[in-house]
Tab-separated table of C-alpha atoms and ligand atoms in Angstrom:
chain	number	residue	atom	x	y	z
A	1	UNK	CA	0.206	0.079	0.101
A	2	UNK	CA	1.055	3.425	-0.415
A	3	UNK	CA	1.346	5.752	2.961
A	4	UNK	CA	0.122	9.057	2.106
A	5	UNK	CA	-1.498	11.919	4.167
A	6	UNK	CA	-5.035	9.840	4.930
A	7	UNK	CA	-3.359	6.595	5.978
A	8	UNK	CA	-4.800	5.919	9.299
A	9	UNK	CA	-2.602	4.298	12.254
A	10	UNK	CA	-3.126	1.681	14.608
A	11	UNK	CA	-0.733	0.228	17.020
A	12	UNK	CA	-0.031	-2.324	19.897
A	13	UNK	CA	1.649	-0.807	23.137
A	14	UNK	CA	3.420	-3.093	25.381
A	15	UNK	CA	6.448	-4.738	26.645
A	16	UNK	CA	8.019	-6.864	24.761
A	17	UNK	CA	6.047	-6.275	21.455
A	18	UNK	CA	9.061	-7.574	19.336
A	19	UNK	CA	7.335	-10.919	18.576
A	20	UNK	CA	4.000	-9.999	18.300
A	21	UNK	CA	2.236	-11.526	15.363
A	22	UNK	CA	-0.507	-8.462	15.201
A	23	UNK	CA	0.633	-6.669	12.476
A	24	UNK	CA	0.476	-9.719	10.190
A	25	UNK	CA	-3.320	-9.944	11.719
A	26	UNK	CA	-4.395	-6.213	10.711
A	27	UNK	CA	-2.220	-5.351	8.334
A	28	UNK	CA	-3.520	-8.084	6.115
A	29	UNK	CA	-7.184	-7.471	6.903
A	30	UNK	CA	-6.087	-3.513	5.837
A	31	UNK	CA	-4.943	-4.704	2.643
A	32	UNK	CA	-7.609	-7.131	2.074
A	33	UNK	CA	-10.592	-4.629	2.928
A	34	UNK	CA	-8.554	-1.711	0.780
A	35	UNK	CA	-8.469	-0.084	3.774
A	36	UNK	CA	-5.403	3.212	3.700
A	37	UNK	CA	-4.680	1.713	7.639
A	38	UNK	CA	-0.961	0.718	8.691
A	39	UNK	CA	-0.675	-1.342	12.438
A	40	UNK	CA	2.809	-0.845	14.174
A	41	UNK	CA	3.928	-2.048	17.227
A	42	UNK	CA	5.352	0.081	20.119
A	43	UNK	CA	7.474	-0.645	22.628
A	44	UNK	CA	6.514	1.263	25.614
A	45	UNK	CA	8.357	1.629	28.832
A	46	UNK	CA	5.919	1.383	32.421
A	47	UNK	CA	6.853	5.080	33.317
A	48	UNK	CA	5.451	5.886	29.978
A	49	UNK	CA	2.649	4.279	29.339
A	50	UNK	CA	0.174	6.909	30.134
A	51	UNK	CA	2.042	9.778	28.200
A	52	UNK	CA	2.157	7.050	25.222
A	53	UNK	CA	-1.770	7.084	25.547
A	54	UNK	CA	-1.978	10.573	25.313
A	55	UNK	CA	0.438	11.367	22.903
A	56	UNK	CA	-1.605	8.325	20.511
A	57	UNK	CA	-4.591	10.763	20.901
A	58	UNK	CA	-2.882	13.664	20.036
A	59	UNK	CA	-1.287	11.969	16.797
A	60	UNK	CA	-4.736	11.096	15.930
A	61	UNK	CA	-4.379	7.129	16.066
A	62	UNK	CA	-7.484	5.397	15.382
A	63	UNK	CA	-7.029	3.003	17.866
A	64	UNK	CA	-4.060	0.835	20.167
A	65	UNK	CA	-4.065	-2.791	21.190
A	66	UNK	CA	-2.330	-3.111	24.842
A	67	UNK	CA	-0.657	-6.434	25.465
A	68	UNK	CA	1.311	-7.343	29.024
A	69	UNK	CA	1.916	-5.994	31.378
A	70	UNK	CA	-0.228	-2.929	30.350
A	71	UNK	CA	-3.569	-4.279	30.195
A	72	UNK	CA	-5.012	-2.796	33.651
A	73	UNK	CA	-2.623	0.112	34.146
A	74	UNK	CA	-3.886	1.494	31.086
A	75	UNK	CA	-7.452	1.463	31.980
A	76	UNK	CA	-6.472	5.323	34.060
A	77	UNK	CA	-5.930	7.243	31.023
A	78	UNK	CA	-9.469	6.335	29.587
A	79	UNK	CA	-12.499	8.479	28.711
A	80	UNK	CA	-14.923	5.269	29.120
A	81	UNK	CA	-14.573	1.586	30.038
A	82	UNK	CA	-16.767	-1.202	27.893
A	83	UNK	CA	-18.887	-2.972	30.868
A	84	UNK	CA	-17.286	-6.165	30.205
A	85	UNK	CA	-13.394	-4.556	29.909
A	86	UNK	CA	-14.800	-2.864	33.513
A	87	UNK	CA	-15.948	-6.348	34.902
A	88	UNK	CA	-12.660	-8.127	33.775
A	89	UNK	CA	-10.574	-5.697	34.652
A	90	UNK	CA	-8.284	-5.419	31.903
A	91	UNK	CA	-8.697	-3.703	28.525
A	92	UNK	CA	-6.251	-4.667	24.759
A	93	UNK	CA	-7.944	-2.335	23.052
A	94	UNK	CA	-8.136	1.324	22.634
A	95	UNK	CA	-10.770	3.012	20.464
A	96	UNK	CA	-11.073	6.667	19.460
A	97	UNK	CA	-13.569	8.519	20.712
A	98	UNK	CA	-14.619	12.460	21.008
A	99	UNK	CA	-12.080	13.521	23.943
A	100	UNK	CA	-9.673	10.470	24.519
A	101	UNK	CA	-10.103	6.535	24.055
A	102	UNK	CA	-12.572	3.945	25.044
A	103	UNK	CA	-11.709	0.535	26.384
A	104	UNK	CA	-12.545	-2.779	25.394
A	105	UNK	CA	-11.381	-6.249	26.180
A	106	UNK	CA	-11.601	-8.253	22.814
A	107	UNK	CA	-9.232	-11.683	24.405
A	108	UNK	CA	-12.540	-13.152	26.095
A	109	UNK	CA	-15.090	-12.267	23.341
A	110	UNK	CA	-12.001	-13.472	20.550
A	111	UNK	CA	-11.680	-16.514	22.709
A	112	UNK	CA	-15.424	-17.373	22.480
A	113	UNK	CA	-15.188	-16.503	18.932
A	114	UNK	CA	-12.495	-19.130	18.628
A	115	UNK	CA	-14.120	-21.732	20.364
A	116	UNK	CA	-17.916	-21.493	18.463
A	117	UNK	CA	-15.515	-21.384	15.065
A	118	UNK	CA	-14.869	-24.935	16.427
A	119	UNK	CA	-18.101	-25.793	17.761
A	120	UNK	CA	-17.344	-25.952	21.171
A	121	UNK	CA	-19.957	-25.010	23.112
A	122	UNK	CA	-19.758	-23.126	26.975
A	123	UNK	CA	-23.691	-22.394	27.448
A	124	UNK	CA	-24.690	-25.748	29.726
A	125	UNK	CA	-21.160	-27.206	30.107
A	126	UNK	CA	-19.304	-28.428	32.895
A	127	UNK	CA	-16.208	-26.703	32.198
A	128	UNK	CA	-12.541	-27.652	34.162
A	129	UNK	CA	-10.517	-24.014	34.188
A	130	UNK	CA	-6.942	-24.337	35.162
A	131	UNK	CA	-4.976	-21.675	36.695
A	132	UNK	CA	-6.347	-17.977	38.631
A	133	UNK	CA	-4.262	-15.434	37.112
A	134	UNK	CA	-5.142	-12.329	35.006
A	135	UNK	CA	-6.158	-15.285	31.698
A	136	UNK	CA	-7.734	-17.323	33.954
A	137	UNK	CA	-9.829	-14.858	35.542
A	138	UNK	CA	-10.858	-13.389	32.455
A	139	UNK	CA	-11.821	-16.375	31.231
A	140	UNK	CA	-14.270	-17.220	34.524
A	141	UNK	CA	-15.872	-14.582	33.762
A	142	UNK	CA	-16.603	-15.700	30.463
A	143	UNK	CA	-17.522	-18.970	31.264
A	144	UNK	CA	-20.090	-17.175	34.122
A	145	UNK	CA	-21.442	-14.869	31.386
A	146	UNK	CA	-21.881	-17.407	28.937
A	147	UNK	CA	-23.921	-19.438	31.236
A	148	UNK	CA	-21.897	-22.068	31.739
A	149	UNK	CA	-23.813	-24.629	34.448
A	150	UNK	CA	-20.382	-25.625	36.501
A	151	UNK	CA	-16.831	-24.542	36.297
A	152	UNK	CA	-14.354	-26.191	38.550
A	153	UNK	CA	-11.631	-23.790	38.870
A	154	UNK	CA	-8.375	-25.201	39.860
A	155	UNK	CA	-5.455	-23.430	40.816
A	156	UNK	CA	-2.328	-24.031	42.379
A	157	UNK	CA	-2.894	-22.067	45.668
A	158	UNK	CA	-6.367	-22.584	46.777
A	159	UNK	CA	-6.605	-19.067	48.102
A	160	UNK	CA	-6.126	-17.275	44.422
A	161	UNK	CA	-8.983	-19.369	43.185
A	162	UNK	CA	-11.131	-18.915	45.731
A	163	UNK	CA	-10.577	-15.290	45.129
A	164	UNK	CA	-11.315	-15.448	41.854
A	165	UNK	CA	-14.147	-17.540	42.373
A	166	UNK	CA	-15.893	-15.145	44.826
A	167	UNK	CA	-14.942	-12.282	42.759
A	168	UNK	CA	-16.684	-13.547	39.321
A	169	UNK	CA	-19.849	-15.088	40.967
A	170	UNK	CA	-20.215	-11.671	43.210
A	171	UNK	CA	-20.250	-10.048	39.928
A	172	UNK	CA	-22.053	-11.732	37.687
A	173	UNK	CA	-24.410	-12.727	40.357
A	174	UNK	CA	-24.059	-16.683	39.192
A	175	UNK	CA	-22.770	-18.509	41.553
A	176	UNK	CA	-21.217	-21.504	39.123
A	177	UNK	CA	-17.667	-21.206	39.937
A	178	UNK	CA	-16.158	-23.703	42.259
A	179	UNK	CA	-12.673	-23.164	43.602
A	180	UNK	CA	-10.658	-25.719	44.020
A	181	UNK	CA	-6.754	-26.946	45.055
A	182	UNK	CA	-4.733	-28.073	41.541
A	183	UNK	CA	-3.594	-31.090	43.708
A	184	UNK	CA	-7.420	-32.052	44.228
A	185	UNK	CA	-8.238	-32.650	41.090
A	186	UNK	CA	-8.725	-36.546	41.232
A	187	UNK	CA	-11.695	-35.159	43.751
A	188	UNK	CA	-13.252	-34.270	40.260
A	189	UNK	CA	-16.737	-36.280	39.397
A	190	UNK	CA	-16.162	-39.466	37.105
A	191	UNK	CA	-17.225	-37.479	33.976
A	192	UNK	CA	-15.888	-36.037	30.971
A	193	UNK	CA	-15.599	-31.951	30.864
A	194	UNK	CA	-14.089	-29.122	28.501
A	195	UNK	CA	-11.259	-28.678	30.416
A	196	UNK	CA	-9.214	-24.655	29.383
A	197	UNK	CA	-5.666	-24.188	30.345
A	198	UNK	CA	-4.937	-20.864	31.460
A	199	UNK	CA	-2.037	-21.331	33.565
A	200	UNK	CA	1.611	-20.273	32.045
A	201	UNK	CA	2.997	-23.727	32.722
A	202	UNK	CA	3.967	-25.380	29.166
A	203	UNK	CA	4.479	-21.620	27.385
A	204	UNK	CA	8.064	-21.499	25.468
A	205	UNK	CA	10.554	-21.961	27.159
A	206	UNK	CA	9.011	-23.966	28.885
A	207	UNK	CA	7.708	-26.895	27.214
A	208	UNK	CA	8.174	-30.043	27.815
A	209	UNK	CA	5.777	-29.498	30.835
A	210	UNK	CA	2.003	-29.857	31.299
A	211	UNK	CA	0.296	-28.194	34.889
A	212	UNK	CA	-0.662	-31.849	35.577
A	213	UNK	CA	0.588	-34.930	34.465
A	214	UNK	CA	-1.218	-37.617	35.638
A	215	UNK	CA	-2.747	-39.575	32.775
A	216	UNK	CA	-6.237	-40.322	34.830
A	217	UNK	CA	-7.041	-36.411	35.142
A	218	UNK	CA	-6.969	-36.735	30.895
A	219	UNK	CA	-9.090	-39.152	30.620
A	220	UNK	CA	-11.836	-36.697	32.497
A	221	UNK	CA	-11.289	-34.426	29.220
A	222	UNK	CA	-13.318	-35.061	26.121
A	223	UNK	CA	-12.138	-31.180	24.744
A	224	UNK	CA	-9.053	-29.551	26.083
A	225	UNK	CA	-8.369	-25.454	25.018
A	226	UNK	CA	-5.083	-24.988	25.850
A	227	UNK	CA	-4.983	-20.814	25.341
A	228	UNK	CA	-0.845	-20.854	24.624
A	229	UNK	CA	0.064	-20.848	21.066
A	230	UNK	CA	3.813	-20.839	21.322
A	231	UNK	CA	4.460	-23.481	21.043
A	232	UNK	CA	1.537	-24.338	19.000
A	233	UNK	CA	1.396	-28.038	19.956
A	234	UNK	CA	1.952	-28.318	23.932
A	235	UNK	CA	2.075	-31.049	26.471
A	236	UNK	CA	-1.318	-30.596	28.027
A	237	UNK	CA	-2.698	-30.589	24.074
A	238	UNK	CA	-1.123	-33.882	23.883
A	239	UNK	CA	-2.162	-35.411	26.711
A	240	UNK	CA	-5.592	-34.870	26.062
A	241	UNK	CA	-5.156	-36.059	22.437
A	242	UNK	CA	-2.829	-39.505	23.859
A	243	UNK	CA	-6.377	-39.542	26.515
A	244	UNK	CA	-9.154	-39.788	23.420
A	245	UNK	CA	-9.863	-35.962	23.413
A	246	UNK	CA	-9.678	-33.351	21.013
A	247	UNK	CA	-7.057	-30.646	21.670
A	248	UNK	CA	-6.937	-26.845	20.470
A	249	UNK	CA	-3.803	-24.057	20.668
A	250	UNK	CA	-4.514	-19.855	21.403
A	251	UNK	CA	-3.701	-19.037	17.626
A	252	UNK	CA	-7.691	-18.711	17.044
A	253	UNK	CA	-8.244	-16.858	20.081
A	254	UNK	CA	-5.223	-14.328	18.876
A	255	UNK	CA	-6.684	-13.947	15.266
A	256	UNK	CA	-9.789	-13.105	16.545
A	257	UNK	CA	-8.982	-10.538	19.482
A	258	UNK	CA	-7.800	-8.778	16.167
A	259	UNK	CA	-10.510	-9.552	14.371
A	260	UNK	CA	-12.631	-8.118	16.951
A	261	UNK	CA	-10.275	-4.979	17.685
A	262	UNK	CA	-10.222	-4.433	13.918
A	263	UNK	CA	-14.111	-4.273	13.916
A	264	UNK	CA	-14.171	-1.941	16.451
A	265	UNK	CA	-11.718	0.576	14.896
A	266	UNK	CA	-13.841	0.719	11.056
A	267	UNK	CA	-17.002	0.048	12.249
A	268	UNK	CA	-17.285	-2.810	10.043
A	269	UNK	CA	-18.266	-6.750	11.088
A	270	UNK	CA	-15.118	-8.763	9.373
A	271	UNK	CA	-16.921	-11.719	7.206
A	272	UNK	CA	-15.715	-15.890	8.139
A	273	UNK	CA	-14.125	-16.147	5.214
A	274	UNK	CA	-12.142	-13.407	5.897
A	275	UNK	CA	-11.473	-14.451	9.342
A	276	UNK	CA	-10.302	-17.594	7.507
A	277	UNK	CA	-7.950	-16.114	5.169
A	278	UNK	CA	-5.998	-14.401	7.561
A	279	UNK	CA	-5.893	-17.540	9.537
A	280	UNK	CA	-4.089	-18.989	6.964
A	281	UNK	CA	-1.524	-16.002	6.976
A	282	UNK	CA	-0.772	-16.597	10.002
A	283	UNK	CA	-0.429	-19.954	9.660
A	284	UNK	CA	1.619	-19.867	7.127
A	285	UNK	CA	4.022	-17.700	9.107
A	286	UNK	CA	4.639	-19.589	11.614
A	287	UNK	CA	5.131	-22.566	9.932
A	288	UNK	CA	2.330	-24.751	10.869
B	1	ATR	P1	-1.364	-14.683	33.094
B	1	ATR	O1	-1.344	-13.225	33.657
B	1	ATR	O2	-1.042	-15.695	32.195
B	1	ATR	O3	-2.395	-15.435	33.812
B	1	ATR	P2	-0.171	-14.757	35.886
B	1	ATR	O4	-1.703	-13.940	36.365
B	1	ATR	O5	1.434	-14.938	36.639
B	1	ATR	O6	-0.489	-15.235	34.170
B	1	ATR	O7	-0.797	-16.257	36.165
B	1	ATR	C1	-0.409	-17.681	35.666
B	1	ATR	C2	-0.754	-18.933	36.565
B	1	ATR	O8	-0.033	-19.986	35.778
B	1	ATR	C3	-1.415	-18.942	37.700
B	1	ATR	O9	-2.549	-19.699	37.904
B	1	ATR	C4	-0.161	-19.820	38.536
B	1	ATR	O10	-0.513	-20.479	39.898
B	1	ATR	P3	-0.462	-19.548	41.204
B	1	ATR	O11	-1.683	-18.819	41.084
B	1	ATR	O12	-0.218	-20.915	42.267
B	1	ATR	O13	0.603	-19.123	41.247
B	1	ATR	C5	0.127	-20.543	37.326
B	1	ATR	N1	1.253	-21.383	37.524
B	1	ATR	C6	1.953	-21.208	37.558
B	1	ATR	N2	3.210	-22.027	37.437
B	1	ATR	C7	2.741	-22.671	37.889
B	1	ATR	C8	3.315	-24.425	38.102
B	1	ATR	N3	4.401	-24.243	38.238
B	1	ATR	N4	2.454	-25.290	38.407
B	1	ATR	C9	1.261	-24.712	38.828
B	1	ATR	N5	0.362	-23.560	37.847
B	1	ATR	C10	1.649	-22.756	37.914
């Protein structure tokens, strides 16, 4: 594309941003839609985060994505925050409005759209959620909001599992999250579950480990969804498959959080064929 006086700029702020796949998602979309738009990663130091958001607004940027470690911190400087993002307590997308940016969370709707595209349901399901960190907390909100019938939230530190369960149950008014210690997994009912892996165990370069290594646990999983996409085939996924379940990695979640951000910035709906075409570009880039 030709950059000219009409080119709109979007970007990513975070630290680090050097390995991000987001420019590939957004610049591919811009090309496919023939939008005069570029997407650029910006490495921002912690003490500069508010200045970066203000500066981006002053520079007439159309929107920003926000990645680790700023998803909560960035909320201070926004003129409005979407209700879901407010509940989750994390914002990953800023949309230009009158007077400043509005914050959204597209990670969770992204996960939901990724799961739906694979035919995985949350509504009415009994779910095992592994982890109680930032990512797991957001997934717990999603599961409650989408009417899961029961979510067993397992975490190494039971206190954190209890805190997240208490908060999500209170804020959604749905008593569906049941905290458990990770080591008590053998107490889970003897049935098949959808399991969502939201701990950091197995993330590159720690690729040889899964958060639970006992194959008896994986007997209880019909579908395993790992939020990790680096590596693309995690040890958790391998365990699930070895016990006969279906396993998915987090690359489609990455795709759809980007698609939803692009939709918000441009006030359009990205058709499924377009999303699928961008997914092929992503897969080709990473060699899967
Ligand atoms: P994120 O933002 O990716 O969710 P986080 O907030 O640091 O990252 O959360 C990491 C999650 O992985 C937590 O649930 C953590 O368990 P604790 O709350 O007990 O720390 C989990 N985790 C990390 N390393 C782990 C390990 N070796 N065994 C089990 N769980 C682990």
